[in-house]
GROMACS .gro file of N, CA and C in nm:
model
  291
    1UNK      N    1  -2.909  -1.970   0.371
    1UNK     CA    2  -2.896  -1.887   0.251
    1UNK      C    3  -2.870  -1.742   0.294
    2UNK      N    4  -2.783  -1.697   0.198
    2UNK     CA    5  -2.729  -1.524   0.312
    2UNK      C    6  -2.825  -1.445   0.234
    3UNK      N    7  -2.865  -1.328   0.339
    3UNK     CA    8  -2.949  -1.245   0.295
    3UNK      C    9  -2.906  -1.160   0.160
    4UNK      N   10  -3.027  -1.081   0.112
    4UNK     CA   11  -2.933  -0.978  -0.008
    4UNK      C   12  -2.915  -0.852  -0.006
    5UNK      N   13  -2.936  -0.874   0.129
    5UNK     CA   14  -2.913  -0.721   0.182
    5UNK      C   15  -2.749  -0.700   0.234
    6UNK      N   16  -2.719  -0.811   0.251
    6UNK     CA   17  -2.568  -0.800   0.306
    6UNK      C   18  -2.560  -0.750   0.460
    7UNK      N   19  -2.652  -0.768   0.510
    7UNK     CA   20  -2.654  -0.720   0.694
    7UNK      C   21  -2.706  -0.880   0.756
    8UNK      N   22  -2.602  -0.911   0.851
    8UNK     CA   23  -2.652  -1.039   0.929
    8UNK      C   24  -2.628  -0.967   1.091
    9UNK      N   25  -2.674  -1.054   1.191
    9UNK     CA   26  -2.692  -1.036   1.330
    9UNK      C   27  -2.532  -1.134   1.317
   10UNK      N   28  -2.504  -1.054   1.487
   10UNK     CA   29  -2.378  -1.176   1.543
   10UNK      C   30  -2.439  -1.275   1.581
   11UNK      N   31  -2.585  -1.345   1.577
   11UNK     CA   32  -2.570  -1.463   1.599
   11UNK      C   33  -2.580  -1.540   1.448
   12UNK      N   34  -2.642  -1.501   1.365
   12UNK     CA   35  -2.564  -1.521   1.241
   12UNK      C   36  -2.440  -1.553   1.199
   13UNK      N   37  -2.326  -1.476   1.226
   13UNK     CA   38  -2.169  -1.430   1.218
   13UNK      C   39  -2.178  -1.569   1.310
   14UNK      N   40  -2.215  -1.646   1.364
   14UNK     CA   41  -2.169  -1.719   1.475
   14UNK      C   42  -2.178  -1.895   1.405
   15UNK      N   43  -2.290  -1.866   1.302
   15UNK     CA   44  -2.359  -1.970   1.296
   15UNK      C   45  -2.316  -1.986   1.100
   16UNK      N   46  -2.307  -1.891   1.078
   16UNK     CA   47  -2.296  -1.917   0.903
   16UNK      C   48  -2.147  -1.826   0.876
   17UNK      N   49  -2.049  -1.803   0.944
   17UNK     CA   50  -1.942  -1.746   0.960
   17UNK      C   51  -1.863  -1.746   0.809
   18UNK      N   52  -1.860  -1.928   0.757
   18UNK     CA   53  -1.762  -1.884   0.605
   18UNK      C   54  -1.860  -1.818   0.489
   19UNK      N   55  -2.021  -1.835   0.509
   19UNK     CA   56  -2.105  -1.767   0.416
   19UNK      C   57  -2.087  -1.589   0.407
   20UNK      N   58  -2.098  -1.558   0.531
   20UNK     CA   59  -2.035  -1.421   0.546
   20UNK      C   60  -1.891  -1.396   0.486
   21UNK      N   61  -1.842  -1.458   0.572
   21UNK     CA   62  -1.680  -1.404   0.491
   21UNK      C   63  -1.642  -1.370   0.335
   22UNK      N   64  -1.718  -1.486   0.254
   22UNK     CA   65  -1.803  -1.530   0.117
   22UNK      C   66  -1.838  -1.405   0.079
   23UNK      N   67  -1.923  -1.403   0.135
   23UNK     CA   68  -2.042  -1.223   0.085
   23UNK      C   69  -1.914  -1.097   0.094
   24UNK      N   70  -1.857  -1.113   0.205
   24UNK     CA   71  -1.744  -1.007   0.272
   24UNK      C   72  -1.658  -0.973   0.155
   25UNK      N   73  -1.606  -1.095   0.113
   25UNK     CA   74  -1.527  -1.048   0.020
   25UNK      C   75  -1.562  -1.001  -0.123
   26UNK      N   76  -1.679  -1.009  -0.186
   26UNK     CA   77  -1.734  -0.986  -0.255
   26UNK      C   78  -1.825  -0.819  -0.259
   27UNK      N   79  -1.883  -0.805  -0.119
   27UNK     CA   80  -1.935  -0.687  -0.156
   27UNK      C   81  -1.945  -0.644   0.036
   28UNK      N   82  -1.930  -0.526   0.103
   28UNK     CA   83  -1.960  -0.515   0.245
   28UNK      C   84  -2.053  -0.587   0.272
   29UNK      N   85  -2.034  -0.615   0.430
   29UNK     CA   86  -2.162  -0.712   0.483
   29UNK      C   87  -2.166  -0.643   0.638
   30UNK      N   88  -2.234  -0.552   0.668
   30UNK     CA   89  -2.280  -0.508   0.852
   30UNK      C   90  -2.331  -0.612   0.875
   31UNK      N   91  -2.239  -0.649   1.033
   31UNK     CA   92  -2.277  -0.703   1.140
   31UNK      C   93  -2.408  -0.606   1.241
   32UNK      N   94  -2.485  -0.665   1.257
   32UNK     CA   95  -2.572  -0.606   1.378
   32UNK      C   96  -2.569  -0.697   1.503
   33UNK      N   97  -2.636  -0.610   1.608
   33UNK     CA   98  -2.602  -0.675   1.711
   33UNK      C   99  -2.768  -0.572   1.804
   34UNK      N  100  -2.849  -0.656   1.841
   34UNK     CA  101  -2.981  -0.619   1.879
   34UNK      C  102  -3.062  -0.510   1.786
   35UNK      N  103  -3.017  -0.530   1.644
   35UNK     CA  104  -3.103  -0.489   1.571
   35UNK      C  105  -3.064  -0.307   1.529
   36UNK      N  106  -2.938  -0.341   1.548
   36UNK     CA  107  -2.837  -0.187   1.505
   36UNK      C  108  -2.719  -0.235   1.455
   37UNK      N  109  -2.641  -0.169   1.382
   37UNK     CA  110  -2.547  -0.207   1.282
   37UNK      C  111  -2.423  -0.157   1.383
   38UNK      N  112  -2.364  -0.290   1.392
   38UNK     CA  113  -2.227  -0.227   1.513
   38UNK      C  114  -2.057  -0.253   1.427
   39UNK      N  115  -2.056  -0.358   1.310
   39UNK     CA  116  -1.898  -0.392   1.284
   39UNK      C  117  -1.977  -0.337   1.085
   40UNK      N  118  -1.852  -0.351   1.028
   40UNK     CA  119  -1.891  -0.391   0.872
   40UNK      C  120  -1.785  -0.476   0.822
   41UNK      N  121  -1.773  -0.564   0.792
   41UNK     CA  122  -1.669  -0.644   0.719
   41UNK      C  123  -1.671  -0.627   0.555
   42UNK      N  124  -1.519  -0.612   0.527
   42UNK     CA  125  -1.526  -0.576   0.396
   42UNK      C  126  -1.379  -0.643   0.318
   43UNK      N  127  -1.384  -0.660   0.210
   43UNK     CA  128  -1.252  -0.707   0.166
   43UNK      C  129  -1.139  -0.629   0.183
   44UNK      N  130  -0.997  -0.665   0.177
   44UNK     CA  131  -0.875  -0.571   0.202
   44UNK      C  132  -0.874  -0.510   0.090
   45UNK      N  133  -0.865  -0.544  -0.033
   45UNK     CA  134  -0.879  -0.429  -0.119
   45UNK      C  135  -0.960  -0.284  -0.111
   46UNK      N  136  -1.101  -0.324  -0.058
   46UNK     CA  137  -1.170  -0.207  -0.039
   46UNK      C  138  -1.133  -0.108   0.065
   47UNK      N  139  -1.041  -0.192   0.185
   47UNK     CA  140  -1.034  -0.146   0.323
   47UNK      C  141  -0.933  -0.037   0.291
   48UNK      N  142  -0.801  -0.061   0.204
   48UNK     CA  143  -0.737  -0.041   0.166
   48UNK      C  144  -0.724   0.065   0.058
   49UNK      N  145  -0.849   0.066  -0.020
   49UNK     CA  146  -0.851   0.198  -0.105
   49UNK      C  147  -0.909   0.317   0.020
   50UNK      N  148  -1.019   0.280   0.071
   50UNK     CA  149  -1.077   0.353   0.210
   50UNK      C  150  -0.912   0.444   0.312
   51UNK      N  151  -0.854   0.368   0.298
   51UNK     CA  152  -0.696   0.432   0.388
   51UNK      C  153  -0.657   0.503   0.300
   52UNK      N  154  -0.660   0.488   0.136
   52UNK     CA  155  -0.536   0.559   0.076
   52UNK      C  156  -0.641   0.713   0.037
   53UNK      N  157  -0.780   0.720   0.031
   53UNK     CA  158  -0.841   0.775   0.040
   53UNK      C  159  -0.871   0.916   0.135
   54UNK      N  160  -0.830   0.830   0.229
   54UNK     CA  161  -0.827   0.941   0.372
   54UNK      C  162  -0.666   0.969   0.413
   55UNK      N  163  -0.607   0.917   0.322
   55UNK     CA  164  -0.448   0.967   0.379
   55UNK      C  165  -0.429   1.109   0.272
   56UNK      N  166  -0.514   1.119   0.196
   56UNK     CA  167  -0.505   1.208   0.074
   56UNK      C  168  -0.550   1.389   0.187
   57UNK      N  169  -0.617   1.330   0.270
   57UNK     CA  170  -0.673   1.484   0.279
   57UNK      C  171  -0.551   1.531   0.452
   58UNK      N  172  -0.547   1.684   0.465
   58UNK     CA  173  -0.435   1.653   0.525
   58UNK      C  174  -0.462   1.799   0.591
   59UNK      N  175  -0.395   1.825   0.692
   59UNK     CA  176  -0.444   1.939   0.797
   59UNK      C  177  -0.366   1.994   0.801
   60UNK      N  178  -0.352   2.171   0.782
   60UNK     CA  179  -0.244   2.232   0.768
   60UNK      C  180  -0.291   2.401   0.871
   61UNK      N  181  -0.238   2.453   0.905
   61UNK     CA  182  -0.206   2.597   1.011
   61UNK      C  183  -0.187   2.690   0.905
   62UNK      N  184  -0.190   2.822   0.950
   62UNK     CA  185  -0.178   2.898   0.834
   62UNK      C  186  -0.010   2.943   0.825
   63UNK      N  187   0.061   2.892   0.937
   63UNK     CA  188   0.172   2.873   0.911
   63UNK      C  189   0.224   2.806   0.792
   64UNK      N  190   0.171   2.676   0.776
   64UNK     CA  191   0.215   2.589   0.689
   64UNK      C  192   0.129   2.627   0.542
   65UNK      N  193   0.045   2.715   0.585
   65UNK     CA  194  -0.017   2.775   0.436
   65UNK      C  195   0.054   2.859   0.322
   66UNK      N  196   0.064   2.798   0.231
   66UNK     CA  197   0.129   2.857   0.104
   66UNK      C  198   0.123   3.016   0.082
   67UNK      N  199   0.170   3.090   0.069
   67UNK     CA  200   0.181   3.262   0.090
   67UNK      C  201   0.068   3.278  -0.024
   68UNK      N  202   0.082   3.233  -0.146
   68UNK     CA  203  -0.044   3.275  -0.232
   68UNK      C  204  -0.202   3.192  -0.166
   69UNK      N  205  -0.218   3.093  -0.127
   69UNK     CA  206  -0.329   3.103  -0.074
   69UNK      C  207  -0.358   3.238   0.054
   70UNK      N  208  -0.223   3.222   0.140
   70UNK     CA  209  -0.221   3.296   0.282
   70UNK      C  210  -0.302   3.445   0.212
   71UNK      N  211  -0.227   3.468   0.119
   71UNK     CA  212  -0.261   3.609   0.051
   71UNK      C  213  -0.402   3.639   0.012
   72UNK      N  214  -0.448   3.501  -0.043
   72UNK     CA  215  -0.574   3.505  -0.062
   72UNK      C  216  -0.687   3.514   0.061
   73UNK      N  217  -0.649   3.454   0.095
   73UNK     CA  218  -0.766   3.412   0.226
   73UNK      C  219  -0.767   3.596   0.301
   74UNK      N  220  -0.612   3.660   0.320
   74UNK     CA  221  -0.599   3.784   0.367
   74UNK      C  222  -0.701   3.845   0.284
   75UNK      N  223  -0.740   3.870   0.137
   75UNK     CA  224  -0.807   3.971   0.070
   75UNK      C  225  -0.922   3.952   0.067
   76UNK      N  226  -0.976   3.814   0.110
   76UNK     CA  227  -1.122   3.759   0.132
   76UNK      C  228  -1.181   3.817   0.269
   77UNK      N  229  -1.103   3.816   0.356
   77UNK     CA  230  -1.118   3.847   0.505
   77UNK      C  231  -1.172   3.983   0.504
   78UNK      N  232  -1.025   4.068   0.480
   78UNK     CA  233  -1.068   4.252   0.439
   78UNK      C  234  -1.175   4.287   0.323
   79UNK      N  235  -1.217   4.224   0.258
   79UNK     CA  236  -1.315   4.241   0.145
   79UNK      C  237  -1.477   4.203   0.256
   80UNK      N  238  -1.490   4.088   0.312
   80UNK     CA  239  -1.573   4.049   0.384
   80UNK      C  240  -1.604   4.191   0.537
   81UNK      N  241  -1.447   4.189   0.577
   81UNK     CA  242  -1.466   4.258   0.681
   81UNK      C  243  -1.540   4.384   0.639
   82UNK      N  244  -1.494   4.450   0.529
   82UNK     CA  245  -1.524   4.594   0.463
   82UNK      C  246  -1.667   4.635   0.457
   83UNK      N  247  -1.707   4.512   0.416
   83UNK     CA  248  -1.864   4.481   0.340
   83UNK      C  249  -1.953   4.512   0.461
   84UNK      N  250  -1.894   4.418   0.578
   84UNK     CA  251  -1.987   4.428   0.678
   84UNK      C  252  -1.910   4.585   0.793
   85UNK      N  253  -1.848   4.670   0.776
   85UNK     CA  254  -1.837   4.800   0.801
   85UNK      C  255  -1.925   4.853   0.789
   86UNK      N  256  -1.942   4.862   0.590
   86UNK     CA  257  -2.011   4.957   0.546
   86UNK      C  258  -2.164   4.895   0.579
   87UNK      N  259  -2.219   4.830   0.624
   87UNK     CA  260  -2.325   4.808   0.650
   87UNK      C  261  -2.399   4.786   0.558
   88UNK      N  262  -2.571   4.717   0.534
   88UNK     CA  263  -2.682   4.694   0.489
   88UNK      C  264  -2.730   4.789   0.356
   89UNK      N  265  -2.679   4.927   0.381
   89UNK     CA  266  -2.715   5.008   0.314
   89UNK      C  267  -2.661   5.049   0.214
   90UNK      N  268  -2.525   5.025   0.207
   90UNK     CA  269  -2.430   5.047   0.099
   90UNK      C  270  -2.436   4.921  -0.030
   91UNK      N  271  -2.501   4.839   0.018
   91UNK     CA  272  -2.502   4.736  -0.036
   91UNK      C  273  -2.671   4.733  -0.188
   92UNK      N  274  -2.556   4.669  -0.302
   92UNK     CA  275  -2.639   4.709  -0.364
   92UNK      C  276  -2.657   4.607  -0.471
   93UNK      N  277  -2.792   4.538  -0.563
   93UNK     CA  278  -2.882   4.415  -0.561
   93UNK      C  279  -2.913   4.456  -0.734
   94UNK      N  280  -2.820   4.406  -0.756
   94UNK     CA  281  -2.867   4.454  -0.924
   94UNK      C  282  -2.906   4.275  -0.979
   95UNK      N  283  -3.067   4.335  -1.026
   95UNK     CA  284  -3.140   4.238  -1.078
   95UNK      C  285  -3.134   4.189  -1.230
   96UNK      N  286  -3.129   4.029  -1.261
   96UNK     CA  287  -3.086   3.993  -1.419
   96UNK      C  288  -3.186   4.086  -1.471
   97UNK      N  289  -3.128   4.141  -1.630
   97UNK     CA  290  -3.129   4.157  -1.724
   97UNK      C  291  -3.254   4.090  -1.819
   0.00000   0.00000   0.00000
């Protein structure tokens, strides 16, 4: 009977293999292996939203940075840099109302 936790050992995976696959496709199932979680088997649909997921996010240089962000990030920098010029003292803490 498969657990309901959805985690079996590889000697499990060895011994009840289409029950897993069963569970697999239905909901993730970690493989362990001396009592640590080493594989996860999961259906292709899920595997598959997981890829289109991480193809979404994407690494860019400030070369390849859009001039209105570039611009931005420039006025954040000099605003930040300014702040910490003027030091501790210039700085000033107005309390709510």
């Amino acid at each position: 009977m498969p657990k309901s936790t959805g985690s079996y050992s590889t000697s499990d995976l060895s011994r009840k293999s289409g029950d897993i696959i069963a569970e697999a496709l239905r909901q993730p199932v970690t493989i362990t292996h001396r009592n640590k979680p080493r594989l996860v088997l999961l259906n292709i649909e899920d595997y598959q939203r997981l890829i289109r997921q991480s193809d979404r996010r994407t690494v860019g240089t400030i070369e390849t940075m859009p001039d209105e962000l570039f611009a931005a990030l420039e006025n954040a920098v000099e605003a930040y840099a300014g702040e910490d010029e003027a030091g501790p003292a210039s700085t000033t803490i107005t309390a709510p109302v």
